[in-house]
Short mmCIF file of C-alpha atoms and ligand atoms in Angstrom, two decimals:
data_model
loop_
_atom_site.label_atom_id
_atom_site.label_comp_id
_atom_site.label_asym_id
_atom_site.label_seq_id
_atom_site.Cartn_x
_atom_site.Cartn_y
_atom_site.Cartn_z
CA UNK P 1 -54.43 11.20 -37.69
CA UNK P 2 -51.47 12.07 -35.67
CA UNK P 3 -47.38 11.98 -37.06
CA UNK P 4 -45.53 10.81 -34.64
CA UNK P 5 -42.55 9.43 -35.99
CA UNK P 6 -42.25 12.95 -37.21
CA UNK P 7 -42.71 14.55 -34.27
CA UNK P 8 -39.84 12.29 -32.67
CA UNK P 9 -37.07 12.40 -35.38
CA UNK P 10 -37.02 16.52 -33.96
CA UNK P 11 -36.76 15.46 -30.77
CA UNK P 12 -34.15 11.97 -31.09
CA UNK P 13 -31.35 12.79 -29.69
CA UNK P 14 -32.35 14.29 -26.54
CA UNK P 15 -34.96 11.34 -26.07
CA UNK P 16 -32.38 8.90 -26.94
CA UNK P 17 -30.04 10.34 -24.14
CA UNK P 18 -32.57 9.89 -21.90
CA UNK P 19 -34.35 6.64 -22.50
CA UNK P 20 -30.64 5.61 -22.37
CA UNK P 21 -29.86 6.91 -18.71
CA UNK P 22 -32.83 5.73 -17.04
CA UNK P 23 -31.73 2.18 -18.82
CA UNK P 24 -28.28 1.94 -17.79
CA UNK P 25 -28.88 3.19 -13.96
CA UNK P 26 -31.98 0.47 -13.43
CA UNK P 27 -34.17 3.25 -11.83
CA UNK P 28 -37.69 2.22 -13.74
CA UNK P 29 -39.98 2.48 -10.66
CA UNK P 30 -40.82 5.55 -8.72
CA UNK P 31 -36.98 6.81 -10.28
CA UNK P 32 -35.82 10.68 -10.32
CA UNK P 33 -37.42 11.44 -13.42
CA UNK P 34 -40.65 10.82 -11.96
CA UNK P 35 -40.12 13.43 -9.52
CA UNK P 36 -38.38 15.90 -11.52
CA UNK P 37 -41.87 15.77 -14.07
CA UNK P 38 -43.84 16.10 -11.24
CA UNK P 39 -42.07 19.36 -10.32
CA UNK P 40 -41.54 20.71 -13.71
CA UNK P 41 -45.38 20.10 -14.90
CA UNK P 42 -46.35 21.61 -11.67
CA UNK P 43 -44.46 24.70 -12.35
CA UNK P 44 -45.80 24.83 -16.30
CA UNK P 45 -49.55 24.93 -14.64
CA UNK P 46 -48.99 26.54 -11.55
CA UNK P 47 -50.65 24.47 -9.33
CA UNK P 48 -49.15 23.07 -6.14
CA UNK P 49 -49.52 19.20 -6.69
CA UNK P 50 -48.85 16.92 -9.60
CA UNK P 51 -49.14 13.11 -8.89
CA UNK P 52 -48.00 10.72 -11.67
CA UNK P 53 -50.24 7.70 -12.65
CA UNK P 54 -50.44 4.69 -14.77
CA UNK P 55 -52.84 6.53 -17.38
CA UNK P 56 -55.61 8.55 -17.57
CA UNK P 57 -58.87 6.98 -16.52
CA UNK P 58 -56.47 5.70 -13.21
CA UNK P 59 -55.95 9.20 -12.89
CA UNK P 60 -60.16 9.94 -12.64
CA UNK P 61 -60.54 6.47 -10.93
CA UNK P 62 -58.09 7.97 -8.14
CA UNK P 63 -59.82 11.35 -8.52
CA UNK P 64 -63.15 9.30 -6.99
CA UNK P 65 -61.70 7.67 -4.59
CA UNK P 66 -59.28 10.01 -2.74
CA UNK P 67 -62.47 12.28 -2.48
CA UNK P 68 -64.57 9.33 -0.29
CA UNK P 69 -67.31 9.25 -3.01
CA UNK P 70 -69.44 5.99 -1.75
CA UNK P 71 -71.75 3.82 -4.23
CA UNK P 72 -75.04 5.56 -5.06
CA UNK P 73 -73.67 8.67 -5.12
CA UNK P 74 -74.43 10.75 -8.27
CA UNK P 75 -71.82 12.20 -10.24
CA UNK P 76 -72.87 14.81 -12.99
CA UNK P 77 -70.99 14.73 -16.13
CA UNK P 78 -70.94 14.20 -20.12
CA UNK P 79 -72.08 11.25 -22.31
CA UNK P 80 -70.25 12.73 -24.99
CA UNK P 81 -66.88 11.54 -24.03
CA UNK P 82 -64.62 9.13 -23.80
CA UNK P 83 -66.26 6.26 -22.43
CA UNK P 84 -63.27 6.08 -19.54
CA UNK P 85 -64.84 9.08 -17.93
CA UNK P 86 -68.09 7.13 -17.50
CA UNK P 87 -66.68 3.86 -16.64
CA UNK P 88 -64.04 4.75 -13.59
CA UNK P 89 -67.77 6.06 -12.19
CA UNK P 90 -69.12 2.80 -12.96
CA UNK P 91 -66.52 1.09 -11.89
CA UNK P 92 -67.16 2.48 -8.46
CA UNK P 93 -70.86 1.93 -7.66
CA UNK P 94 -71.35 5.65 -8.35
CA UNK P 95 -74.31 6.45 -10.84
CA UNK P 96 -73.24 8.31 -13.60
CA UNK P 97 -75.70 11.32 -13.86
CA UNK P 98 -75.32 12.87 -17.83
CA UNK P 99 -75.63 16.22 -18.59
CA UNK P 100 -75.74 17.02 -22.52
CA UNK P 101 -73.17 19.41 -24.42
CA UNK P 102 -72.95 22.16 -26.04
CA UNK P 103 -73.06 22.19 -29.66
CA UNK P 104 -70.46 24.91 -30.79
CA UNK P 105 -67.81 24.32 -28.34
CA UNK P 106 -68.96 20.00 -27.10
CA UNK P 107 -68.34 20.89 -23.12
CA UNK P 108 -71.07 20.87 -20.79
CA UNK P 109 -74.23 22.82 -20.89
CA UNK P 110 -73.99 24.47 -17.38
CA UNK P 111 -78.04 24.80 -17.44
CA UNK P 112 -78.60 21.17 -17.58
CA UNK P 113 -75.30 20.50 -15.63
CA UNK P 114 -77.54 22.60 -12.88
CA UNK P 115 -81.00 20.95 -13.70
CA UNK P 116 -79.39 17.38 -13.01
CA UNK P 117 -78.31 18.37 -9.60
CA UNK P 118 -80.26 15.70 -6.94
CA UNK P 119 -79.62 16.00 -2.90
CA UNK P 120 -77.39 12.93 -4.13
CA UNK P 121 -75.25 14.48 -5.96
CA UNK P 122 -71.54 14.67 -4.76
CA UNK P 123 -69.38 16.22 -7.95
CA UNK P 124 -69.59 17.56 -11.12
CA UNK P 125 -66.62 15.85 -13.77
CA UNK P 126 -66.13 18.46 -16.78
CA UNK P 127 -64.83 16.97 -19.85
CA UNK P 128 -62.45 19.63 -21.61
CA UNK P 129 -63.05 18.37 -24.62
CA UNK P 130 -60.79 18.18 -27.85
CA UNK P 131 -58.72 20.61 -26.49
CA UNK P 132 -60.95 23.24 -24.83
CA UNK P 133 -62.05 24.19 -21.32
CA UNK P 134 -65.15 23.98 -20.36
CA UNK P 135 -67.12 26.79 -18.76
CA UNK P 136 -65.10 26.51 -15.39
CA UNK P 137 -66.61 29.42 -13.74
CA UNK P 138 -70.24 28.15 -14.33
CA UNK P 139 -68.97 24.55 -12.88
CA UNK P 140 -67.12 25.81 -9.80
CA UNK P 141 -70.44 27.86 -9.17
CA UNK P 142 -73.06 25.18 -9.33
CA UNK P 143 -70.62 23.24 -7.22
CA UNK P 144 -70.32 25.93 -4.16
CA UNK P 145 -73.85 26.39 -4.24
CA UNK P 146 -74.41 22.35 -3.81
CA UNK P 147 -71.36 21.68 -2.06
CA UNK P 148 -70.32 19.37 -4.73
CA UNK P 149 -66.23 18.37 -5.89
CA UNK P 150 -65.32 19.47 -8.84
CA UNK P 151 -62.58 16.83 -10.84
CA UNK P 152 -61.85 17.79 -14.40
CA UNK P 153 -61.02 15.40 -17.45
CA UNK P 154 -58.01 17.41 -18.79
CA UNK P 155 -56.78 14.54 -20.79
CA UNK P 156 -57.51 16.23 -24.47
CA UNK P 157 -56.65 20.08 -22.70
CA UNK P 158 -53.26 20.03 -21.02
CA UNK P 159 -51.71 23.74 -21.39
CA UNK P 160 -55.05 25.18 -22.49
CA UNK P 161 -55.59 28.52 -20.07
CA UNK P 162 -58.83 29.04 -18.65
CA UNK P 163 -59.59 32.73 -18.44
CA UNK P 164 -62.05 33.64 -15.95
CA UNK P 165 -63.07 34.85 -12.57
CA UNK P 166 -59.53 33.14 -11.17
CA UNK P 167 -57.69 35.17 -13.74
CA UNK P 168 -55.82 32.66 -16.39
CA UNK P 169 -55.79 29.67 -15.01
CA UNK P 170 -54.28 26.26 -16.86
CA UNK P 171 -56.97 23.96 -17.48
CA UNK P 172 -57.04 20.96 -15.08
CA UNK P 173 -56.17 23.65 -12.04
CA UNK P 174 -59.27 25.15 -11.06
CA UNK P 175 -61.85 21.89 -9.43
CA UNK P 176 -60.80 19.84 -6.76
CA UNK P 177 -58.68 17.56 -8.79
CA UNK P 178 -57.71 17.32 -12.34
CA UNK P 179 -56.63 14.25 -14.63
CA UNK P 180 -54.93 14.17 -17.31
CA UNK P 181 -53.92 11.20 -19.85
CA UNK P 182 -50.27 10.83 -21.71
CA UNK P 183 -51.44 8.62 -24.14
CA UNK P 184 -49.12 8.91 -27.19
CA UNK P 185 -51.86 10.52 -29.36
CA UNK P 186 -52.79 13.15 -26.47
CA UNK P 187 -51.00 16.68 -26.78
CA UNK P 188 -48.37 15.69 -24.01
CA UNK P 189 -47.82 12.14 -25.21
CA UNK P 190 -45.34 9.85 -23.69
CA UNK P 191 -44.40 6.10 -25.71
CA UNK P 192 -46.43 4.29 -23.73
CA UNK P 193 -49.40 4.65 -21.25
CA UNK P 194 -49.25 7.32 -18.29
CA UNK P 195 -51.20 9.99 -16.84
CA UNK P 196 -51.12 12.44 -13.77
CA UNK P 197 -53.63 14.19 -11.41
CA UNK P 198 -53.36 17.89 -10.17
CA UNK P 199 -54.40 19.50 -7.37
CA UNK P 200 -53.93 22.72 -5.32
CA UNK P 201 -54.86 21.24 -1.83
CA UNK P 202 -52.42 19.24 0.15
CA UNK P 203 -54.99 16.91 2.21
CA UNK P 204 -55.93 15.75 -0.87
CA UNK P 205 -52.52 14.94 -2.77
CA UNK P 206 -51.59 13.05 0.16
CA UNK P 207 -55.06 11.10 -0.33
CA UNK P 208 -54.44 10.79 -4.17
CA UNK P 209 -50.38 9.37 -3.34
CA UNK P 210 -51.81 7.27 -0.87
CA UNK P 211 -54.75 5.61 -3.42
CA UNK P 212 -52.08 5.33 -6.04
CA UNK P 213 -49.59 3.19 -3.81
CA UNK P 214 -51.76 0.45 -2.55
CA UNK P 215 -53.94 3.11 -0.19
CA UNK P 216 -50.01 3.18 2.04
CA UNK P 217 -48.09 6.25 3.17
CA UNK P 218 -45.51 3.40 5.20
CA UNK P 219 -44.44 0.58 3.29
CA UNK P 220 -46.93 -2.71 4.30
CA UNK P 221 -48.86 -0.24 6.68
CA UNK P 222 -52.57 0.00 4.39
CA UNK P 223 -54.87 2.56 5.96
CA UNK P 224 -57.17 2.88 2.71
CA UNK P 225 -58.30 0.46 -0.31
CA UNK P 226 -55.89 1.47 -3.04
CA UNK P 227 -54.63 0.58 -6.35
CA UNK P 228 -51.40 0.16 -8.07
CA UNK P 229 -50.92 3.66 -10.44
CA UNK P 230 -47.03 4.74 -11.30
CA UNK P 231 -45.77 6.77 -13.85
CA UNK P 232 -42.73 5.04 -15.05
CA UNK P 233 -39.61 6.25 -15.14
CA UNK P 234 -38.63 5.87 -18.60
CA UNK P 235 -42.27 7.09 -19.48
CA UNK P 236 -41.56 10.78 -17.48
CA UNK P 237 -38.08 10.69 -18.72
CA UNK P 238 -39.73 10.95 -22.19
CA UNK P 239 -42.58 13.89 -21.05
CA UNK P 240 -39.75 16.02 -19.40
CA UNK P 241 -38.13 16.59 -23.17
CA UNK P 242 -41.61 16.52 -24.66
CA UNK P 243 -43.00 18.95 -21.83
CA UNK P 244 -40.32 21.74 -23.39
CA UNK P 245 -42.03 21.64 -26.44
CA UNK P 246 -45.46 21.69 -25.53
CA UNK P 247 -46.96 25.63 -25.95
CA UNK P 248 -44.89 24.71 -29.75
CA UNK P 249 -46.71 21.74 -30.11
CA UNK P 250 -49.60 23.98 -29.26
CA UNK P 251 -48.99 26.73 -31.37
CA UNK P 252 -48.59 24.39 -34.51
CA UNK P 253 -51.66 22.15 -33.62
CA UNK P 254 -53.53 26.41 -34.20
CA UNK P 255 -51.57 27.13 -36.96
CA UNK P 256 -53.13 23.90 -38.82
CA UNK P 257 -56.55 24.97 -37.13
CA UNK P 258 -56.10 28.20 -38.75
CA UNK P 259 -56.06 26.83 -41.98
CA UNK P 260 -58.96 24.75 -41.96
CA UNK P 261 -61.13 27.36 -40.12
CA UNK P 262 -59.87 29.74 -43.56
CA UNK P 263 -60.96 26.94 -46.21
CA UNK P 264 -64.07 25.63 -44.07
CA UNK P 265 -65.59 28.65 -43.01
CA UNK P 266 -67.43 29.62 -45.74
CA UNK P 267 -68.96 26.34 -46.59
CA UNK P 268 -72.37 25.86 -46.89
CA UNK P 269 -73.77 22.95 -44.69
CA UNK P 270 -70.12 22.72 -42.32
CA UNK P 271 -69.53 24.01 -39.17
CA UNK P 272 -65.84 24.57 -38.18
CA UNK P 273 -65.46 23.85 -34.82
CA UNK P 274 -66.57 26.83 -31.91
CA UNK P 275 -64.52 28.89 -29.70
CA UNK P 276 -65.43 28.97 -26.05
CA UNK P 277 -64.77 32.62 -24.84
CA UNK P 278 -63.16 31.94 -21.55
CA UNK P 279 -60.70 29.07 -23.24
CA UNK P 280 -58.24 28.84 -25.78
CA UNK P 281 -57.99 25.92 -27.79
CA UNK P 282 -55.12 23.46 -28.11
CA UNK P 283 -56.50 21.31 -30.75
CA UNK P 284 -56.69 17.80 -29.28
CA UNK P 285 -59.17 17.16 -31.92
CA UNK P 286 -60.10 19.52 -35.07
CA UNK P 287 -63.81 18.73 -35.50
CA UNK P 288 -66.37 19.68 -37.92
CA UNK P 289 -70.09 19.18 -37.87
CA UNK P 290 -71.79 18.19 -40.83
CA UNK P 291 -75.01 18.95 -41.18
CA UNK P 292 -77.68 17.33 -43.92
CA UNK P 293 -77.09 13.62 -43.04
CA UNK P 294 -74.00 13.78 -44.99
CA UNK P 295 -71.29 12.95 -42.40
CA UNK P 296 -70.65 9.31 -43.19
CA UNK P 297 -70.01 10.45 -46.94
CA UNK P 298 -67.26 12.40 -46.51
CA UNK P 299 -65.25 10.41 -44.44
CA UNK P 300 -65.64 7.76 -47.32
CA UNK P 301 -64.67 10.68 -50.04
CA UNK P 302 -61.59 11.42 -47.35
CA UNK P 303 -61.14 7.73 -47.21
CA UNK P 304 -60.89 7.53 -50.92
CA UNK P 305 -58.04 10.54 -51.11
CA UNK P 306 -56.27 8.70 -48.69
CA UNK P 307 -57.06 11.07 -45.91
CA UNK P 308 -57.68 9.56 -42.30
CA UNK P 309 -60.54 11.35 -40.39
CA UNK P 310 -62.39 10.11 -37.27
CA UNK P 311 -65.68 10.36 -35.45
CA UNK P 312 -65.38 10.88 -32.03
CA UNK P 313 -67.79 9.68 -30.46
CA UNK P 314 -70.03 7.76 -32.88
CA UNK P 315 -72.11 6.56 -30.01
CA UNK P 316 -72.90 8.70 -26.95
CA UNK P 317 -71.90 7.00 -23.63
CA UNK P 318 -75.73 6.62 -22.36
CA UNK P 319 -76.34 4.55 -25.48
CA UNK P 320 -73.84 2.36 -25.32
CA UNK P 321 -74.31 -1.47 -24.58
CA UNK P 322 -72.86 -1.68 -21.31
CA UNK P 323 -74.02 2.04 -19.88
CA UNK P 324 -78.10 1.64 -21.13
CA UNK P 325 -79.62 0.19 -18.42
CA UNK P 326 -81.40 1.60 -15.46
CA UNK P 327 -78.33 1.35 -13.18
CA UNK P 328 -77.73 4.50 -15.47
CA UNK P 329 -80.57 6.97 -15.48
CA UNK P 330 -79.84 9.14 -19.07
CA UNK P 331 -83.29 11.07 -19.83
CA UNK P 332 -82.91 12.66 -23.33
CA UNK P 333 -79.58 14.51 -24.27
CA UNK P 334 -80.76 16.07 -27.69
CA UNK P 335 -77.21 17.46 -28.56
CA UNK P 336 -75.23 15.24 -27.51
CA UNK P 337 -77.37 12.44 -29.76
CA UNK P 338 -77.31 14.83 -33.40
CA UNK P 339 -73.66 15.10 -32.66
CA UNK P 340 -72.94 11.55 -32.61
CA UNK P 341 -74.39 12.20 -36.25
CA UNK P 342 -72.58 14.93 -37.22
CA UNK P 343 -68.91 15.46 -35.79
CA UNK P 344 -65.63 14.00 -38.20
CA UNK P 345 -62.35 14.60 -36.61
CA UNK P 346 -59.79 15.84 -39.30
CA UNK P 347 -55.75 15.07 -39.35
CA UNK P 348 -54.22 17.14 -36.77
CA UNK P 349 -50.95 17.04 -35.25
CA UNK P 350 -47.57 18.65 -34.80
CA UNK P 351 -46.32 17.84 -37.78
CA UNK P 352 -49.08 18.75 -40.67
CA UNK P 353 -47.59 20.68 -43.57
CA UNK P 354 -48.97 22.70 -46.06
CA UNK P 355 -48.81 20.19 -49.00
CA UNK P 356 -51.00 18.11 -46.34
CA UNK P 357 -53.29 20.68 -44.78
CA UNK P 358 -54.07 21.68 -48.96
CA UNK P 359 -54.41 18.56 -50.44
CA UNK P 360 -56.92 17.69 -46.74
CA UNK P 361 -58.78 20.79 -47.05
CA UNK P 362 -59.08 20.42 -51.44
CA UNK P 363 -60.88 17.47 -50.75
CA UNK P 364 -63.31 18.78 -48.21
CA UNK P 365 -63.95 21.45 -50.41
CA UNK P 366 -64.65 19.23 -53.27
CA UNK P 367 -67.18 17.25 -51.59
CA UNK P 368 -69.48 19.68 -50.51
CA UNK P 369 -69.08 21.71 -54.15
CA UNK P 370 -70.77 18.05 -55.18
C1 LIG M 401 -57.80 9.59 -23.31
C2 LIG M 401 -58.91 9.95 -22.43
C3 LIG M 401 -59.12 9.32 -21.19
C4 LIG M 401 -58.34 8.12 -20.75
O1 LIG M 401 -56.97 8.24 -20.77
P1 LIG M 401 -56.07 6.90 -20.84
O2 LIG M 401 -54.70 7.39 -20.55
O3 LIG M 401 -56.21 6.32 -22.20
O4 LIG M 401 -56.57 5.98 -19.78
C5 LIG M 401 -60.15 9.78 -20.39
N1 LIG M 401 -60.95 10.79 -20.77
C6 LIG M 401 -60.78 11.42 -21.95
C7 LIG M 401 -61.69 12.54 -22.31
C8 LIG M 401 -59.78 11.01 -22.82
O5 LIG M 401 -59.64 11.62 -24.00
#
């Protein structure tokens, strides 16, 4: 699904450097390079605060719990997600509240976002999903009008801009907090886990530093329950090189996009995937819907051309095993559930060349000429 090894033979040499001077002065934890990321992603999203974290469901675990969010508290977000959104909720005694999607662009629905609203409620978590803001201004309004946080799941949207009442805003930047993962498969990717949180107010980075280092501003002094959440320093020596090259890593991620929206537009029976008019889209995921039952099918014909493709999500977080009981409350999320039937997840990545994006987009074609 993703390239890689491609993707780093462009890069070597500067990587190499770097992995190499981190290694030979010993500084692994908490080292320059973690603070030198922190500055330089802060400056590529213009917002005031970036905190570096072990990975990205730490990052919306520590989200929760610098904000004071106490057990039974409801938290409104998406089932149709990544189940780590769900679970750092979970996690925490707070109940998981799901709104449903949707069905062009996969982010919220901000009417049922405000129909799930209880006097419990205490946030709203907006998944930007594969790549795309969700409808920002319609979240940050049903949150002043409840008094509710606001912490978005950036992990699939770094460097997408938000273009709303704020102006253009980088998504991540606009709610209380934002997370973001650095997976290696993410659109910043380091070679290893990691992930950061953003945030414009200072109060709150402090409370997010403090969380991440054992809930203590003075070594051995604890004033808070904490965790243990670093970014490595070989880890942000990687993302500094790869931050350089993420609006390129962006712009080819579209220019594949581009292609597929040309050869799968017309089709009879497949929806390319929709644009949200107050986001652009960096192309975490490319993802069709396929209508007629026939979803399953073509991932096998894929399969057969030797061509990787990927439903994400098959199952819907309020159906899964662990997240159906009553702890959970889900109602029915009619969207979100035909999706789980309908969405396959094409090759997309930095490195995708023509030969590839024909021979990908040949084969689509084929099957649904069948
Ligand atoms: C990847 C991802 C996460 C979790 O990030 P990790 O770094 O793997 O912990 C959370 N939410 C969404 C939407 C993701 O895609």
């Amino acid at each position: 699904m993703v390239d890689l090894v491609g993707q780093y033979e462009k890069i070597k040499p500067e990587v190499d450097a770097a992995l190499m001077e981190v290694i030979s002065t010993a500084a692994f934890i908490n080292g320059p390079q973690v603070k030198a990321f922190e500055q330089e992603l802060a400056a590529y999203l213009k917002v005031k605060h970036v905190i570096g974290c072990a990975n990205g469901t730490d990052g919306l675990q520590v989200a929760m719990m610098a904000l004071g969010l106490k057990p039974g508290d409801e938290v409104i977000t998406a089932s149709f997600t990544f189940v780590a959104t769900v679970e750092v909720l979970a996690l925490l005694g707070l109940v998981p509240v799901f709104a449903d999607v949707l069905p062009g662009t996969f982010n919220l629905d901000p009417a049922d976002v405000a129909r799930k609203v209880t006097p419990r409620t205490k946030a709203i978590v907006p998944v930007h999903l594969f790549g795309q803001s969700a409808d920002m201004d319609a979240m940050l309004a049903i949150a002043r009008e409840y008094n509710l946080f606001v912490v978005e799941d950036a992990c699939q949207s770094i460097g997408a801009d938000h273009t709303g009442a704020n102006g253009k805003r980088k998504s991540g930047t606009l709610g209380d907090i934002g997370a973001t993962s650095f997976f290696p498969s993410k659109n910043l990717g380091c070679y290893g886990d990691g992930g950061a949180l953003f945030t414009n107010d200072d109060e709150l980075a402090m409370k997010i530093r403090r969380v991440c280092n054992h809930g203590s501003r003075e070594r051995y002094f604890h004033e808070t329950i904490g965790v243990n959440s670093r970014l490595d320093s070989l880890q942000a020596a990687v993302l500094r090189i790869k931050l350089r090259h993420l609006d390129g890593y962006a712009r080819a991620r579209n220019a594949a996009a581009a292609e597929y929206d040309n050869a799968f537009g017309p089709l009879e029976g497949i929806d390319i995937p929709g644009r949200s008019v107050f986001s652009n889209h960096v192309f975490h995921q490319y993802t069709l819907r396929v209508g007629g039952g026939r979803r399953n099918a073509l991932k096998k014909h894929l399969e057969a051309q030797g061509i990787p493709s990927m439903v994400y999500y098959p199952v819907p977080c309020h159906l899964q095993e662990a997240y159906k009981s009553d702890r959970f409350p889900a109602g029915s999320l009619p969207i979100t559930e035909s999706l789980a039937h309908e969405v396959l997840s094409l090759p997309m990545s930095t490195e995708l060349d023509r030969e590839q994006l024909q021979h990908i987009t040949q084969a689509v074609k084929e099957f649904n000429n069948k």
